[in-house]
């Protein structure tokens, strides 16, 4: 097939863009950014579930750009905090919070929590949407623990406090290629690959 299929990443999070672009680079899709579509609206993520928010993010962008759109809504869930920050991960320390504000709040709230009760997981609900109405959804998860101090400067979001016992490091101490072998986003995208392949096959037959 000569032409690649346009696919807009429905996010303005540069960490996600770097990760997804690297993961998808082997497939016959031309990965586009919302910045290439002036005036492209953004979902306000109004829902209380990841899946509804991910669907809304993908639909808002796909309908505007009239192409396939790929979105994810993801978050950190901490057992000792009854699943918080959860769907509010991006805004845990309030509207406009920085990544640092958010992970500092987690560290403060986890201050009293014993070493053997610091389990956490990332989850990623991914939605691939086309304005014709076709859509696919997948879920990826990654288990770990909340560190007692922030370490590392790679990645984004809560990576500096997400401890991987089997690596003896936080996610922010891993290179992007290493994180991309393990992450919740990778797992969701791996499950999306058969759908992307099916789309590329059906387009190449036209
Ligand atoms: P978009 O909505 O534009 O995609 P966002 O940053 O608002 O970007 P989410 O609504 O999905 O993304 O919020 C997810 C938050 O969860 C994100 O801001 C991070 O704080 C955190 N998060 C998600 N995936 C992460 C990862 O791989 N590493 C660290 N933190 C992550």
Short mmCIF file of N, CA and C and ligand atoms in Angstrom, two decimals, residues 10-13 16 19 42 45 57 72-76 86-87 89-91 99 102 122-123 142 156-160 171 179 183-185, ligand 1:
data_model
loop_
_atom_site.label_atom_id
_atom_site.label_comp_id
_atom_site.label_asym_id
_atom_site.label_seq_id
_atom_site.Cartn_x
_atom_site.Cartn_y
_atom_site.Cartn_z
N UNK A 10 -5.58 11.96 19.76
CA UNK A 10 -6.48 12.92 20.41
C UNK A 10 -5.98 13.23 21.82
N UNK A 11 -4.84 13.89 21.89
CA UNK A 11 -4.27 14.29 23.17
C UNK A 11 -3.33 15.47 22.96
N UNK A 12 -3.18 16.28 23.99
CA UNK A 12 -2.16 17.33 23.95
C UNK A 12 -1.06 17.03 24.97
N UNK A 13 -1.08 15.82 25.52
CA UNK A 13 -0.09 15.40 26.51
C UNK A 13 1.15 14.90 25.75
N UNK A 16 2.36 11.31 26.36
CA UNK A 16 1.59 10.27 25.67
C UNK A 16 1.93 10.27 24.18
N UNK A 19 5.14 8.47 23.56
CA UNK A 19 5.02 7.03 23.78
C UNK A 19 4.25 6.36 22.64
N UNK A 42 -11.48 20.16 22.20
CA UNK A 42 -10.90 19.20 23.16
C UNK A 42 -12.02 18.77 24.11
N UNK A 45 -13.50 16.11 29.37
CA UNK A 45 -13.47 14.89 30.21
C UNK A 45 -14.52 14.98 31.31
N UNK A 57 -13.12 11.86 24.13
CA UNK A 57 -11.89 12.49 23.58
C UNK A 57 -11.72 12.10 22.12
N UNK A 72 -6.73 8.05 24.74
CA UNK A 72 -6.79 7.21 25.93
C UNK A 72 -7.13 8.06 27.14
N UNK A 73 -7.80 7.44 28.09
CA UNK A 73 -7.99 8.07 29.39
C UNK A 73 -7.37 7.12 30.37
N UNK A 74 -6.44 7.65 31.14
CA UNK A 74 -5.67 6.77 32.00
C UNK A 74 -5.59 7.35 33.39
N UNK A 75 -5.12 6.56 34.33
CA UNK A 75 -5.01 7.06 35.69
C UNK A 75 -4.29 6.09 36.59
N UNK A 76 -3.98 6.62 37.77
CA UNK A 76 -3.27 5.87 38.81
C UNK A 76 -4.27 5.52 39.90
N UNK A 86 -7.32 7.94 40.67
CA UNK A 86 -8.27 7.40 39.73
C UNK A 86 -8.55 8.28 38.53
N UNK A 87 -9.84 8.39 38.21
CA UNK A 87 -10.21 9.11 36.99
C UNK A 87 -9.84 10.60 37.09
N UNK A 89 -6.90 11.65 38.02
CA UNK A 89 -5.44 11.69 38.15
C UNK A 89 -4.80 12.98 37.64
N UNK A 90 -5.32 13.52 36.53
CA UNK A 90 -4.69 14.71 35.95
C UNK A 90 -4.94 15.94 36.82
N UNK A 91 -5.97 15.87 37.67
CA UNK A 91 -6.37 17.06 38.45
C UNK A 91 -6.41 16.77 39.95
N UNK A 99 2.23 18.17 37.27
CA UNK A 99 2.53 16.78 37.61
C UNK A 99 3.11 16.72 39.03
N UNK A 102 0.64 17.06 41.80
CA UNK A 102 -0.15 15.84 41.96
C UNK A 102 0.62 14.76 42.70
N UNK A 122 -1.54 1.42 37.30
CA UNK A 122 -1.97 2.35 36.26
C UNK A 122 -2.96 1.62 35.39
N UNK A 123 -3.99 2.32 34.93
CA UNK A 123 -4.83 1.72 33.90
C UNK A 123 -5.01 2.68 32.75
N UNK A 142 -0.91 -1.80 34.53
CA UNK A 142 0.46 -2.09 35.01
C UNK A 142 0.45 -1.98 36.53
N UNK A 156 6.53 11.08 32.48
CA UNK A 156 5.66 12.19 32.83
C UNK A 156 4.75 11.77 33.98
N UNK A 157 3.91 12.71 34.40
CA UNK A 157 2.89 12.39 35.40
C UNK A 157 3.46 11.81 36.68
N UNK A 158 2.91 10.68 37.08
CA UNK A 158 3.29 10.06 38.36
C UNK A 158 4.51 9.13 38.24
N UNK A 159 5.16 9.13 37.08
CA UNK A 159 6.29 8.21 36.88
C UNK A 159 7.35 8.30 38.00
N UNK A 160 7.68 9.51 38.51
CA UNK A 160 8.75 9.56 39.54
C UNK A 160 8.41 8.84 40.85
N UNK A 171 9.37 4.30 37.49
CA UNK A 171 9.17 4.40 36.03
C UNK A 171 9.97 5.55 35.45
N UNK A 179 10.17 1.77 29.41
CA UNK A 179 8.79 1.99 29.89
C UNK A 179 7.80 1.42 28.88
N UNK A 183 4.32 -0.70 29.86
CA UNK A 183 3.29 0.21 30.38
C UNK A 183 1.86 -0.21 30.06
N UNK A 184 0.96 0.32 30.85
CA UNK A 184 -0.48 0.16 30.66
C UNK A 184 -0.88 0.64 29.25
N UNK A 185 -0.25 1.73 28.78
CA UNK A 185 -0.58 2.26 27.45
C UNK A 185 -0.11 1.29 26.37
P1 LIG B 1 -5.13 13.97 27.50
O1 LIG B 1 -6.47 14.02 28.17
O2 LIG B 1 -4.87 15.15 26.60
O3 LIG B 1 -4.86 12.68 26.81
P2 LIG B 1 -4.13 14.03 30.19
O4 LIG B 1 -2.78 14.27 30.79
O5 LIG B 1 -5.26 14.92 30.67
O6 LIG B 1 -3.98 14.09 28.60
P3 LIG B 1 -5.62 11.80 31.24
O7 LIG B 1 -6.87 12.58 31.36
O8 LIG B 1 -5.68 10.42 30.67
O9 LIG B 1 -4.49 12.53 30.39
O10 LIG B 1 -5.00 11.82 32.69
C1 LIG B 1 -4.13 10.91 33.01
C2 LIG B 1 -3.22 11.42 34.09
O11 LIG B 1 -2.78 10.23 34.75
C3 LIG B 1 -2.01 12.11 33.49
O12 LIG B 1 -2.11 13.50 33.45
C4 LIG B 1 -0.91 11.63 34.44
O13 LIG B 1 -0.88 12.45 35.56
C5 LIG B 1 -1.40 10.24 34.86
N1 LIG B 1 -0.81 9.22 33.97
C6 LIG B 1 -1.42 8.54 32.96
N2 LIG B 1 -0.54 7.71 32.35
C7 LIG B 1 0.63 7.89 32.99
C8 LIG B 1 1.92 7.35 32.82
O14 LIG B 1 2.19 6.49 31.83
N3 LIG B 1 2.87 7.74 33.64
C9 LIG B 1 2.62 8.61 34.62
N4 LIG B 1 1.45 9.21 34.84
C10 LIG B 1 0.45 8.84 34.02
#
